[in-house]
mmCIF file of C-alpha atoms in Angstrom:
data_model
loop_
_atom_site.group_PDB
_atom_site.id
_atom_site.type_symbol
_atom_site.label_atom_id
_atom_site.label_comp_id
_atom_site.label_asym_id
_atom_site.label_seq_id
_atom_site.Cartn_x
_atom_site.Cartn_y
_atom_site.Cartn_z
ATOM 1 C CA MET V 1 -134.401 -106.458 128.489
ATOM 2 C CA ILE V 2 -131.282 -106.139 126.068
ATOM 3 C CA LEU V 3 -132.414 -103.998 123.064
ATOM 4 C CA VAL V 4 -130.469 -105.464 119.974
ATOM 5 C CA CYS V 5 -130.420 -102.765 117.241
ATOM 6 C CA GLY V 6 -129.148 -103.474 113.487
ATOM 7 C CA GLU V 7 -130.005 -105.533 110.425
ATOM 8 C CA ALA V 8 -131.921 -108.910 110.075
ATOM 9 C CA LEU V 9 -131.605 -110.599 106.328
ATOM 10 C CA VAL V 10 -131.414 -114.176 104.688
ATOM 11 C CA ASP V 11 -127.875 -115.942 104.599
ATOM 12 C CA LEU V 12 -128.102 -117.929 101.303
ATOM 13 C CA PHE V 13 -125.606 -120.988 102.086
ATOM 14 C CA LEU V 14 -124.569 -122.158 98.538
ATOM 15 C CA ASP V 15 -123.345 -125.673 98.019
ATOM 16 C CA PRO V 16 -120.194 -126.117 95.691
ATOM 17 C CA PRO V 17 -121.070 -125.809 91.912
ATOM 18 C CA LYS V 18 -122.184 -128.650 89.925
ATOM 19 C CA GLY V 19 -122.385 -127.515 86.438
ATOM 20 C CA ALA V 20 -124.363 -124.545 85.958
ATOM 21 C CA GLU V 21 -126.124 -125.242 89.252
ATOM 22 C CA MET V 22 -125.234 -124.245 92.784
ATOM 23 C CA ALA V 23 -127.689 -125.578 95.368
ATOM 24 C CA GLY V 24 -128.435 -123.807 98.567
ATOM 25 C CA ARG V 25 -130.564 -122.963 101.230
ATOM 26 C CA ALA V 26 -131.760 -119.574 102.812
ATOM 27 C CA VAL V 27 -131.843 -119.145 106.697
ATOM 28 C CA ALA V 28 -132.969 -116.229 108.842
ATOM 29 C CA GLY V 29 -129.567 -114.414 109.783
ATOM 30 C CA GLY V 30 -127.738 -110.911 110.296
ATOM 31 C CA SER V 31 -125.434 -110.348 112.925
ATOM 32 C CA PRO V 32 -127.747 -108.449 115.457
ATOM 33 C CA PHE V 33 -130.767 -111.010 114.369
ATOM 34 C CA ASN V 34 -128.474 -113.608 115.497
ATOM 35 C CA VAL V 35 -127.464 -111.917 118.705
ATOM 36 C CA ALA V 36 -131.214 -111.108 119.897
ATOM 37 C CA ILE V 37 -132.083 -114.854 119.193
ATOM 38 C CA GLY V 38 -128.893 -116.221 120.960
ATOM 39 C CA LEU V 39 -129.918 -113.949 123.684
ATOM 40 C CA ALA V 40 -133.550 -115.395 123.764
ATOM 41 C CA ARG V 41 -132.388 -119.308 123.945
ATOM 42 C CA LEU V 42 -130.009 -118.287 126.625
ATOM 43 C CA GLY V 43 -133.164 -117.063 128.759
ATOM 44 C CA VAL V 44 -132.585 -113.195 128.622
ATOM 45 C CA PRO V 45 -135.380 -110.996 127.922
ATOM 46 C CA VAL V 46 -134.530 -109.361 124.783
ATOM 47 C CA GLY V 47 -136.012 -107.052 121.759
ATOM 48 C CA PHE V 48 -135.137 -106.276 118.170
ATOM 49 C CA LEU V 49 -135.004 -102.580 116.690
ATOM 50 C CA GLY V 50 -134.597 -102.403 113.120
ATOM 51 C CA ALA V 51 -135.971 -101.958 109.558
ATOM 52 C CA ILE V 52 -137.647 -105.415 108.150
ATOM 53 C CA SER V 53 -139.334 -105.741 104.819
ATOM 54 C CA HIS V 54 -142.770 -106.781 104.219
ATOM 55 C CA ASP V 55 -141.794 -109.025 101.393
ATOM 56 C CA GLY V 56 -141.896 -112.813 101.942
ATOM 57 C CA ILE V 57 -138.165 -112.852 103.508
ATOM 58 C CA GLY V 58 -139.171 -110.477 106.126
ATOM 59 C CA ALA V 59 -142.441 -111.981 106.869
ATOM 60 C CA MET V 60 -140.016 -115.001 107.463
ATOM 61 C CA LEU V 61 -137.809 -112.828 109.476
ATOM 62 C CA ALA V 62 -140.405 -111.349 111.831
ATOM 63 C CA GLU V 63 -142.148 -114.419 112.163
ATOM 64 C CA ARG V 64 -138.673 -116.279 113.414
ATOM 65 C CA LEU V 65 -137.928 -113.571 115.961
ATOM 66 C CA THR V 66 -141.440 -114.018 117.503
ATOM 67 C CA GLN V 67 -141.139 -117.821 117.658
ATOM 68 C CA GLU V 68 -137.814 -117.387 119.300
ATOM 69 C CA GLY V 69 -139.377 -115.129 122.434
ATOM 70 C CA VAL V 70 -137.758 -111.739 120.880
ATOM 71 C CA ASP V 71 -139.856 -108.950 121.357
ATOM 72 C CA GLY V 72 -140.993 -107.392 117.985
ATOM 73 C CA ARG V 73 -142.775 -104.244 119.153
ATOM 74 C CA PHE V 74 -139.300 -101.932 118.213
ATOM 75 C CA ILE V 75 -139.632 -103.302 114.571
ATOM 76 C CA VAL V 76 -140.003 -101.052 111.724
ATOM 77 C CA ARG V 77 -141.804 -102.660 108.917
ATOM 78 C CA SER V 78 -140.705 -101.667 105.154
ATOM 79 C CA ASP V 79 -141.924 -101.826 101.734
ATOM 80 C CA ARG V 80 -138.234 -102.034 100.613
ATOM 81 C CA LEU V 81 -136.927 -105.335 99.849
ATOM 82 C CA SER V 82 -134.894 -107.614 102.104
ATOM 83 C CA THR V 83 -131.100 -108.046 101.866
ATOM 84 C CA ILE V 84 -129.746 -111.366 100.933
ATOM 85 C CA SER V 85 -126.427 -112.573 101.941
ATOM 86 C CA ALA V 86 -124.731 -115.279 99.887
ATOM 87 C CA VAL V 87 -122.254 -117.334 101.929
ATOM 88 C CA ALA V 88 -120.251 -119.765 100.420
ATOM 89 C CA THR V 89 -117.842 -121.983 103.016
ATOM 90 C CA GLY V 90 -114.561 -123.263 102.086
ATOM 91 C CA ALA V 91 -113.058 -126.237 102.901
ATOM 92 C CA ASP V 92 -111.379 -124.917 106.067
ATOM 93 C CA GLY V 93 -114.845 -123.670 107.472
ATOM 94 C CA GLN V 94 -114.557 -120.252 106.832
ATOM 95 C CA PRO V 95 -117.095 -118.433 105.073
ATOM 96 C CA SER V 96 -117.304 -115.769 102.363
ATOM 97 C CA TYR V 97 -119.837 -113.383 101.808
ATOM 98 C CA GLY V 98 -121.476 -111.791 98.965
ATOM 99 C CA PHE V 99 -124.025 -109.189 99.823
ATOM 100 C CA HIS V 100 -127.024 -108.141 97.893
ATOM 101 C CA GLY V 101 -128.911 -104.999 99.723
ATOM 102 C CA GLU V 102 -128.614 -102.142 97.778
ATOM 103 C CA GLY V 103 -131.550 -99.639 98.850
ATOM 104 C CA ALA V 104 -132.653 -102.823 100.895
ATOM 105 C CA ALA V 105 -135.187 -102.232 103.936
ATOM 106 C CA ASP V 106 -132.034 -102.826 106.740
ATOM 107 C CA ARG V 107 -130.108 -99.783 105.284
ATOM 108 C CA PHE V 108 -133.302 -97.317 105.493
ATOM 109 C CA LEU V 109 -134.250 -97.253 109.268
ATOM 110 C CA MET V 110 -135.108 -93.428 109.804
ATOM 111 C CA PRO V 111 -134.453 -91.109 112.710
ATOM 112 C CA ALA V 112 -138.187 -90.591 112.913
ATOM 113 C CA GLU V 113 -138.780 -94.055 113.378
ATOM 114 C CA LEU V 114 -136.660 -94.675 116.427
ATOM 115 C CA PRO V 115 -138.794 -94.941 119.843
ATOM 116 C CA ALA V 116 -139.159 -91.343 120.977
ATOM 117 C CA GLU V 117 -138.308 -92.889 124.605
ATOM 118 C CA LEU V 118 -137.488 -96.436 125.561
ATOM 119 C CA PRO V 119 -139.021 -98.211 128.558
ATOM 120 C CA PRO V 120 -137.436 -98.858 131.744
ATOM 121 C CA GLU V 121 -136.823 -102.392 131.210
ATOM 122 C CA VAL V 122 -134.245 -101.905 128.722
ATOM 123 C CA ARG V 123 -131.153 -101.970 130.216
ATOM 124 C CA ALA V 124 -128.711 -102.498 127.519
ATOM 125 C CA LEU V 125 -128.532 -101.701 124.089
ATOM 126 C CA SER V 126 -126.506 -103.660 121.470
ATOM 127 C CA PHE V 127 -125.104 -102.565 118.119
ATOM 128 C CA GLY V 128 -122.939 -103.840 115.417
ATOM 129 C CA SER V 129 -121.953 -105.105 111.896
ATOM 130 C CA TYR V 130 -122.558 -103.177 108.502
ATOM 131 C CA SER V 131 -125.815 -101.228 110.010
ATOM 132 C CA MET V 132 -123.637 -98.957 111.817
ATOM 133 C CA ALA V 133 -122.189 -97.772 108.619
ATOM 134 C CA VAL V 134 -124.464 -97.510 105.964
ATOM 135 C CA GLU V 135 -126.993 -94.422 105.449
ATOM 136 C CA PRO V 136 -129.443 -93.416 106.778
ATOM 137 C CA THR V 137 -129.787 -96.672 109.134
ATOM 138 C CA GLY V 138 -126.073 -95.765 110.472
ATOM 139 C CA GLY V 139 -127.063 -92.260 111.269
ATOM 140 C CA ALA V 140 -130.226 -93.018 113.043
ATOM 141 C CA LEU V 141 -128.593 -95.889 115.289
ATOM 142 C CA ALA V 142 -125.934 -93.462 116.124
ATOM 143 C CA LEU V 143 -128.377 -90.881 117.324
ATOM 144 C CA LEU V 144 -130.167 -93.676 119.515
ATOM 145 C CA ALA V 145 -126.644 -94.793 120.865
ATOM 146 C CA GLU V 146 -125.482 -91.168 121.521
ATOM 147 C CA ARG V 147 -129.098 -90.077 123.163
ATOM 148 C CA GLU V 148 -128.578 -93.475 125.666
ATOM 149 C CA HIS V 149 -125.080 -93.004 126.462
ATOM 150 C CA GLY V 150 -124.648 -92.920 130.265
ATOM 151 C CA ARG V 151 -128.174 -94.035 130.716
ATOM 152 C CA ARG V 152 -127.934 -97.590 129.740
ATOM 153 C CA VAL V 153 -125.192 -99.904 129.011
ATOM 154 C CA ILE V 154 -123.872 -99.804 125.048
ATOM 155 C CA SER V 155 -122.473 -102.698 123.532
ATOM 156 C CA VAL V 156 -120.810 -102.608 120.065
ATOM 157 C CA ASP V 157 -119.234 -105.407 118.198
ATOM 158 C CA PRO V 158 -117.623 -103.919 114.548
ATOM 159 C CA ASN V 159 -118.165 -107.183 112.711
ATOM 160 C CA LEU V 160 -116.306 -105.672 109.902
ATOM 161 C CA ARG V 161 -117.644 -106.996 106.471
ATOM 162 C CA PRO V 162 -115.285 -105.451 103.594
ATOM 163 C CA GLY V 163 -117.616 -106.726 101.048
ATOM 164 C CA VAL V 164 -120.643 -104.705 102.342
ATOM 165 C CA VAL V 165 -118.730 -101.664 103.094
ATOM 166 C CA PRO V 166 -115.470 -101.632 100.696
ATOM 167 C CA ASP V 167 -114.149 -98.119 101.802
ATOM 168 C CA MET V 168 -112.840 -98.958 105.345
ATOM 169 C CA ALA V 169 -112.051 -95.446 106.125
ATOM 170 C CA LEU V 170 -115.705 -94.480 105.596
ATOM 171 C CA TRP V 171 -116.724 -97.370 107.955
ATOM 172 C CA ALA V 172 -114.097 -96.295 110.344
ATOM 173 C CA GLY V 173 -115.710 -92.812 110.419
ATOM 174 C CA ALA V 174 -119.370 -94.325 111.326
ATOM 175 C CA ALA V 175 -118.215 -97.001 113.643
ATOM 176 C CA GLU V 176 -116.301 -94.094 115.746
ATOM 177 C CA ARG V 177 -119.469 -92.830 116.623
ATOM 178 C CA PHE V 178 -120.438 -95.854 118.376
ATOM 179 C CA TYR V 179 -117.134 -96.529 119.943
ATOM 180 C CA ARG V 180 -116.924 -93.223 121.619
ATOM 181 C CA VAL V 181 -120.148 -93.890 123.525
ATOM 182 C CA ALA V 182 -119.875 -97.667 124.178
ATOM 183 C CA THR V 183 -119.611 -99.131 127.316
ATOM 184 C CA ILE V 184 -118.497 -102.500 125.968
ATOM 185 C CA ILE V 185 -116.821 -103.340 122.888
ATOM 186 C CA LYS V 186 -116.335 -106.917 121.631
ATOM 187 C CA ALA V 187 -114.468 -107.346 118.441
ATOM 188 C CA SER V 188 -112.188 -110.008 116.533
ATOM 189 C CA ASP V 189 -108.761 -109.892 116.089
ATOM 190 C CA GLU V 190 -109.729 -109.957 112.210
ATOM 191 C CA ASP V 191 -111.775 -106.697 112.744
ATOM 192 C CA ILE V 192 -108.749 -104.980 114.095
ATOM 193 C CA ARG V 193 -106.509 -106.133 111.430
ATOM 194 C CA ILE V 194 -108.897 -105.197 108.933
ATOM 195 C CA ALA V 195 -109.966 -101.370 110.458
ATOM 196 C CA TRP V 196 -106.350 -100.701 111.182
ATOM 197 C CA GLY V 197 -104.577 -102.421 108.294
ATOM 198 C CA GLY V 198 -102.549 -104.483 110.683
ATOM 199 C CA LYS V 199 -100.985 -101.164 112.302
ATOM 200 C CA LEU V 200 -102.192 -101.976 115.821
ATOM 201 C CA SER V 201 -101.750 -104.921 117.984
ATOM 202 C CA LEU V 202 -104.565 -106.005 119.791
ATOM 203 C CA GLN V 203 -103.349 -104.504 123.183
ATOM 204 C CA GLU V 204 -102.935 -101.168 121.333
ATOM 205 C CA ALA V 205 -106.460 -101.344 120.130
ATOM 206 C CA ALA V 206 -108.246 -102.269 123.191
ATOM 207 C CA ALA V 207 -106.156 -99.496 125.186
ATOM 208 C CA TYR V 208 -107.178 -97.038 122.377
ATOM 209 C CA TRP V 209 -111.080 -98.054 122.848
ATOM 210 C CA LEU V 210 -110.852 -97.873 126.683
ATOM 211 C CA GLY V 211 -109.260 -94.376 126.281
ATOM 212 C CA LEU V 212 -112.575 -93.805 124.454
ATOM 213 C CA GLY V 213 -114.866 -94.413 127.559
ATOM 214 C CA ALA V 214 -115.349 -98.180 127.186
ATOM 215 C CA LYS V 215 -115.223 -100.106 130.592
ATOM 216 C CA LEU V 216 -114.992 -103.545 128.961
ATOM 217 C CA VAL V 217 -113.051 -104.546 125.651
ATOM 218 C CA VAL V 218 -112.966 -108.406 124.585
ATOM 219 C CA ILE V 219 -111.270 -109.526 121.694
ATOM 220 C CA THR V 220 -111.988 -112.901 120.117
ATOM 221 C CA ARG V 221 -108.880 -114.953 118.367
ATOM 222 C CA GLY V 222 -110.762 -117.870 116.989
ATOM 223 C CA ALA V 223 -108.644 -120.847 117.520
ATOM 224 C CA GLU V 224 -106.015 -118.729 120.072
ATOM 225 C CA GLY V 225 -109.267 -118.066 122.295
ATOM 226 C CA ALA V 226 -110.188 -114.461 123.611
ATOM 227 C CA ILE V 227 -108.437 -111.691 125.836
ATOM 228 C CA GLY V 228 -110.657 -109.202 128.092
ATOM 229 C CA PHE V 229 -109.532 -105.746 128.828
ATOM 230 C CA CYS V 230 -110.891 -103.685 131.827
ATOM 231 C CA ALA V 231 -109.992 -101.321 134.649
ATOM 232 C CA ALA V 232 -109.032 -104.201 137.037
ATOM 233 C CA GLY V 233 -106.328 -105.481 134.211
ATOM 234 C CA GLN V 234 -106.406 -108.393 131.297
ATOM 235 C CA VAL V 235 -107.719 -111.566 131.295
ATOM 236 C CA GLU V 236 -106.647 -113.988 128.831
ATOM 237 C CA LEU V 237 -108.675 -117.180 128.008
ATOM 238 C CA PRO V 238 -107.080 -120.093 125.726
ATOM 239 C CA ALA V 239 -109.162 -121.501 123.047
ATOM 240 C CA ARG V 240 -111.110 -124.902 123.548
ATOM 241 C CA VAL V 241 -110.532 -127.851 121.357
ATOM 242 C CA VAL V 242 -113.536 -128.508 119.453
ATOM 243 C CA SER V 243 -114.654 -129.599 115.787
ATOM 244 C CA VAL V 244 -115.532 -126.944 113.694
ATOM 245 C CA ARG V 245 -118.131 -127.512 111.074
ATOM 246 C CA ASP V 246 -117.984 -123.782 109.924
ATOM 247 C CA THR V 247 -117.897 -120.364 111.927
ATOM 248 C CA VAL V 248 -120.711 -118.626 110.662
ATOM 249 C CA GLY V 249 -122.524 -116.908 114.200
ATOM 250 C CA ALA V 250 -119.536 -117.797 116.502
ATOM 251 C CA GLY V 251 -118.875 -114.155 117.028
ATOM 252 C CA ASP V 252 -122.404 -113.347 117.583
ATOM 253 C CA SER V 253 -122.987 -116.659 119.628
ATOM 254 C CA PHE V 254 -120.135 -115.057 121.816
ATOM 255 C CA HIS V 255 -121.479 -111.556 121.885
ATOM 256 C CA ALA V 256 -124.786 -112.918 122.976
ATOM 257 C CA ALA V 257 -123.621 -114.988 125.690
ATOM 258 C CA LEU V 258 -121.229 -112.171 127.080
ATOM 259 C CA LEU V 259 -124.077 -109.955 127.582
ATOM 260 C CA ALA V 260 -126.434 -112.607 128.710
ATOM 261 C CA ARG V 261 -124.336 -113.795 131.639
ATOM 262 C CA LEU V 262 -123.597 -109.988 132.492
ATOM 263 C CA SER V 263 -127.148 -109.703 132.846
ATOM 264 C CA GLN V 264 -127.634 -113.143 134.770
ATOM 265 C CA THR V 265 -124.824 -112.051 137.311
ATOM 266 C CA ASP V 266 -126.578 -108.723 137.732
ATOM 267 C CA ARG V 267 -123.335 -106.952 136.262
ATOM 268 C CA LEU V 268 -125.271 -105.333 133.149
ATOM 269 C CA SER V 269 -125.207 -102.067 134.320
ATOM 270 C CA ILE V 270 -122.476 -98.837 133.494
ATOM 271 C CA GLU V 271 -121.140 -99.351 136.958
ATOM 272 C CA GLY V 272 -121.288 -103.043 136.780
ATOM 273 C CA VAL V 273 -119.085 -103.624 133.928
ATOM 274 C CA ALA V 274 -116.840 -100.738 135.414
ATOM 275 C CA THR V 275 -116.511 -102.758 138.290
ATOM 276 C CA LEU V 276 -115.587 -106.236 137.004
ATOM 277 C CA ASP V 277 -112.714 -107.894 138.922
ATOM 278 C CA GLN V 278 -110.243 -110.310 136.745
ATOM 279 C CA ALA V 279 -112.317 -113.450 138.206
ATOM 280 C CA ALA V 280 -115.673 -112.406 137.143
ATOM 281 C CA LEU V 281 -114.135 -111.342 133.739
ATOM 282 C CA ALA V 282 -112.966 -114.785 133.148
ATOM 283 C CA GLU V 283 -116.106 -116.126 134.414
ATOM 284 C CA VAL V 284 -118.037 -114.267 131.940
ATOM 285 C CA LEU V 285 -115.612 -115.089 129.283
ATOM 286 C CA THR V 286 -115.665 -118.560 129.677
ATOM 287 C CA HIS V 287 -119.926 -118.679 128.987
ATOM 288 C CA ALA V 288 -119.350 -116.651 126.030
ATOM 289 C CA ALA V 289 -116.306 -119.103 124.706
ATOM 290 C CA ILE V 290 -118.409 -122.298 125.534
ATOM 291 C CA ALA V 291 -121.620 -120.884 123.650
ATOM 292 C CA ALA V 292 -119.133 -119.801 120.741
ATOM 293 C CA SER V 293 -117.709 -123.595 120.804
ATOM 294 C CA ILE V 294 -121.274 -125.397 120.558
ATOM 295 C CA THR V 295 -122.235 -122.934 117.450
ATOM 296 C CA VAL V 296 -118.914 -123.789 115.404
ATOM 297 C CA GLY V 297 -119.629 -127.553 115.830
ATOM 298 C CA ARG V 298 -123.160 -126.855 113.920
ATOM 299 C CA ARG V 299 -123.709 -125.972 110.413
ATOM 300 C CA GLY V 300 -125.153 -122.478 110.094
ATOM 301 C CA ALA V 301 -125.822 -119.693 112.845
ATOM 302 C CA ASP V 302 -127.338 -122.221 114.874
ATOM 303 C CA LEU V 303 -126.597 -120.646 118.508
ATOM 304 C CA PRO V 304 -126.948 -122.584 121.945
ATOM 305 C CA LYS V 305 -130.366 -122.671 124.509
ATOM 306 C CA ALA V 306 -129.047 -122.151 128.247
ATOM 307 C CA VAL V 307 -129.555 -125.697 128.479
ATOM 308 C CA ASP V 308 -126.728 -126.706 126.015
ATOM 309 C CA VAL V 309 -124.426 -124.199 127.559
ATOM 310 C CA GLN V 310 -125.173 -125.472 131.154
ATOM 311 C CA ALA V 311 -124.690 -129.104 129.993
ATOM 312 C CA GLU V 312 -121.356 -128.460 128.682
ATOM 313 C CA LEU V 313 -120.244 -126.752 131.931
ATOM 314 C CA ALA V 314 -121.193 -129.767 133.914
ATOM 315 C CA ARG V 315 -119.297 -131.840 131.289
ATOM 316 C CA LEU V 316 -116.335 -129.715 131.771
ATOM 317 C CA GLY V 317 -116.663 -130.211 135.704
#
């Protein structure tokens, strides 16, 4: 099992305004929530750890995880309200976010609410997005990551959102707690640009993370593909030519498929990740890129199932 840790919320997708009205639809989301569902759809046993409200939105989120086959025994139910993320998509398909979550349930996971011990079937933990940087949730999850360091694979996706935690220095310090115990770091080129203000190249950022102890660093570059860095060297994967509807959930789909493929090829262990060769890394990146390419062809974070990825692989020969 992979245990995905972090926030669950609703994305409120807003249509362009018509006079004084903006029509929209509320969809279950949140980066870790999406990764958990992505893993379940790819056939990998997965659980979700996070605080979810008792309100109507929270009930929908918890039910959605159950319906998708995500193990809910690690969920902490809260009397606080759910976070709402308003998403307005531009003509270029790029989303802009407005978060309404101060004091919400996903920000108030307490250290005492963490499981005292994880069951042996948990082989890896995934952390990501703003839940790493808001307190007390960030501190609680950091304690969990530090406790499990060296025992299980730790995968981190910063998924930086300046609209949630506008102080990048604060976010950088919070994320550093996770980077220092990470086995895998998956980030976008935008994450790196925001985090370091454009002062570090992708290669320099990857070298920094590898120097902290990460065994695999993967950087996605949107239309320019992805690059993976490991002890065996660097693998660059060109972008696939696809019709983009929007990019919501693309990074989460990539992260989920990356972990899923490592699990399916029996490499989801600290040693397995550390001993990846370039051919194995290229194969893992290919699966992840295909999953992400399917997602960008759909509206919202509608991550693919295993049959979708296999069908696309078969089509490509």
